mmCIF file of C-alpha atoms in Angstrom:
data_model
loop_
_atom_site.group_PDB
_atom_site.id
_atom_site.type_symbol
_atom_site.label_atom_id
_atom_site.label_comp_id
_atom_site.label_asym_id
_atom_site.label_seq_id
_atom_site.Cartn_x
_atom_site.Cartn_y
_atom_site.Cartn_z
ATOM 1 C CA MET Q 232 4.409 -16.320 18.905
ATOM 2 C CA ARG Q 233 7.352 -14.835 17.077
ATOM 3 C CA ILE Q 234 7.628 -14.955 13.467
ATOM 4 C CA LYS Q 235 11.111 -14.476 11.698
ATOM 5 C CA VAL Q 236 10.836 -11.787 9.107
ATOM 6 C CA LYS Q 237 13.571 -10.867 6.664
ATOM 7 C CA LYS Q 238 13.796 -7.836 4.434
ATOM 8 C CA LEU Q 239 14.667 -8.740 0.904
ATOM 9 C CA HIS Q 240 14.124 -5.190 -0.402
ATOM 10 C CA PRO Q 241 15.514 -1.916 1.062
ATOM 11 C CA ASP Q 242 12.019 -0.392 0.966
ATOM 12 C CA ALA Q 243 10.293 -3.230 2.671
ATOM 13 C CA VAL Q 244 8.178 -2.535 5.773
ATOM 14 C CA ILE Q 245 7.979 -5.008 8.553
ATOM 15 C CA PRO Q 246 4.368 -5.967 9.281
ATOM 16 C CA THR Q 247 2.727 -4.024 12.211
ATOM 17 C CA TYR Q 248 -0.603 -3.864 13.847
ATOM 18 C CA ALA Q 249 -2.407 -0.651 12.989
ATOM 19 C CA LYS Q 250 -4.000 -0.515 16.479
ATOM 20 C CA PHE Q 251 -4.290 -2.436 19.645
ATOM 21 C CA GLY Q 252 -6.735 -5.428 19.381
ATOM 22 C CA ASP Q 253 -6.282 -5.872 15.651
ATOM 23 C CA ALA Q 254 -6.551 -9.502 14.586
ATOM 24 C CA GLY Q 255 -3.877 -9.303 11.782
ATOM 25 C CA MET Q 256 -1.053 -7.244 10.872
ATOM 26 C CA ASP Q 257 -0.784 -4.705 7.787
ATOM 27 C CA LEU Q 258 1.438 -5.666 4.815
ATOM 28 C CA TYR Q 259 2.839 -2.893 2.529
ATOM 29 C CA ALA Q 260 3.862 -3.310 -1.121
ATOM 30 C CA THR Q 261 7.321 -2.263 -2.287
ATOM 31 C CA GLY Q 262 6.162 -2.486 -5.905
ATOM 32 C CA THR Q 263 3.647 -4.003 -8.335
ATOM 33 C CA ASP Q 264 3.486 -5.595 -11.853
ATOM 34 C CA TYR Q 265 1.297 -7.839 -13.815
ATOM 35 C CA ASP Q 266 1.438 -11.678 -14.354
ATOM 36 C CA LYS Q 267 0.959 -13.265 -17.749
ATOM 37 C CA TYR Q 268 -2.820 -13.470 -16.977
ATOM 38 C CA GLY Q 269 -3.146 -9.696 -16.404
ATOM 39 C CA ASN Q 270 -3.402 -10.072 -12.682
ATOM 40 C CA LEU Q 271 -1.826 -7.332 -10.504
ATOM 41 C CA VAL Q 272 0.927 -8.696 -8.383
ATOM 42 C CA CYS Q 273 1.936 -6.825 -5.303
ATOM 43 C CA HIS Q 274 5.470 -7.470 -3.860
ATOM 44 C CA THR Q 275 6.222 -6.964 -0.172
ATOM 45 C CA GLY Q 276 9.947 -7.554 -0.298
ATOM 46 C CA LEU Q 277 9.811 -9.810 2.672
ATOM 47 C CA ALA Q 278 10.464 -13.335 3.548
ATOM 48 C CA MET Q 279 8.699 -14.951 6.551
ATOM 49 C CA GLU Q 280 9.286 -18.132 8.337
ATOM 50 C CA ILE Q 281 5.828 -19.734 9.316
ATOM 51 C CA PRO Q 282 6.350 -22.140 12.248
ATOM 52 C CA GLU Q 283 5.668 -25.791 11.685
ATOM 53 C CA GLY Q 284 2.041 -26.491 12.365
ATOM 54 C CA HIS Q 285 0.951 -23.031 11.467
ATOM 55 C CA VAL Q 286 -0.309 -21.161 8.487
ATOM 56 C CA GLY Q 287 -0.143 -17.518 7.224
ATOM 57 C CA LEU Q 288 -3.328 -16.137 5.772
ATOM 58 C CA LEU Q 289 -3.755 -13.042 3.591
ATOM 59 C CA TYR Q 290 -7.087 -11.212 3.669
ATOM 60 C CA PRO Q 291 -8.116 -8.011 1.983
ATOM 61 C CA ARG Q 292 -8.792 -5.025 4.244
ATOM 62 C CA SER Q 293 -12.328 -3.919 4.711
ATOM 63 C CA SER Q 294 -11.545 -0.750 2.798
ATOM 64 C CA ILE Q 295 -10.644 -2.802 -0.264
ATOM 65 C CA SER Q 296 -14.310 -2.366 -1.362
ATOM 66 C CA LYS Q 297 -13.512 1.313 -2.125
ATOM 67 C CA THR Q 298 -11.161 0.270 -4.822
ATOM 68 C CA PRO Q 299 -11.350 -1.941 -8.000
ATOM 69 C CA LEU Q 300 -8.907 -4.423 -6.433
ATOM 70 C CA ALA Q 301 -9.600 -7.690 -4.778
ATOM 71 C CA LEU Q 302 -7.776 -10.982 -3.934
ATOM 72 C CA ARG Q 303 -8.673 -13.418 -6.655
ATOM 73 C CA ASN Q 304 -10.269 -15.928 -4.444
ATOM 74 C CA SER Q 305 -10.541 -13.515 -1.362
ATOM 75 C CA VAL Q 306 -7.814 -15.264 0.680
ATOM 76 C CA GLY Q 307 -4.203 -16.282 0.381
ATOM 77 C CA VAL Q 308 -2.717 -19.264 2.175
ATOM 78 C CA ILE Q 309 1.056 -19.395 2.906
#
């Protein structure tokens, strides 16, 4: 399947697989800030076209446990 990805920021990195056989691609942040509730918001600088009938899912890396960060409900649905 091909996903259309558009860079919206000059520092944006197109998602890639870290190694052969990975189930998901890695996203990289172009910057961060905080929302009005104090939650850290990470910006990717990307726009993606999810094909009709499909969904984009965001999951934390297994190494996230080594940091104080976590997705609020542990999953993101696009």
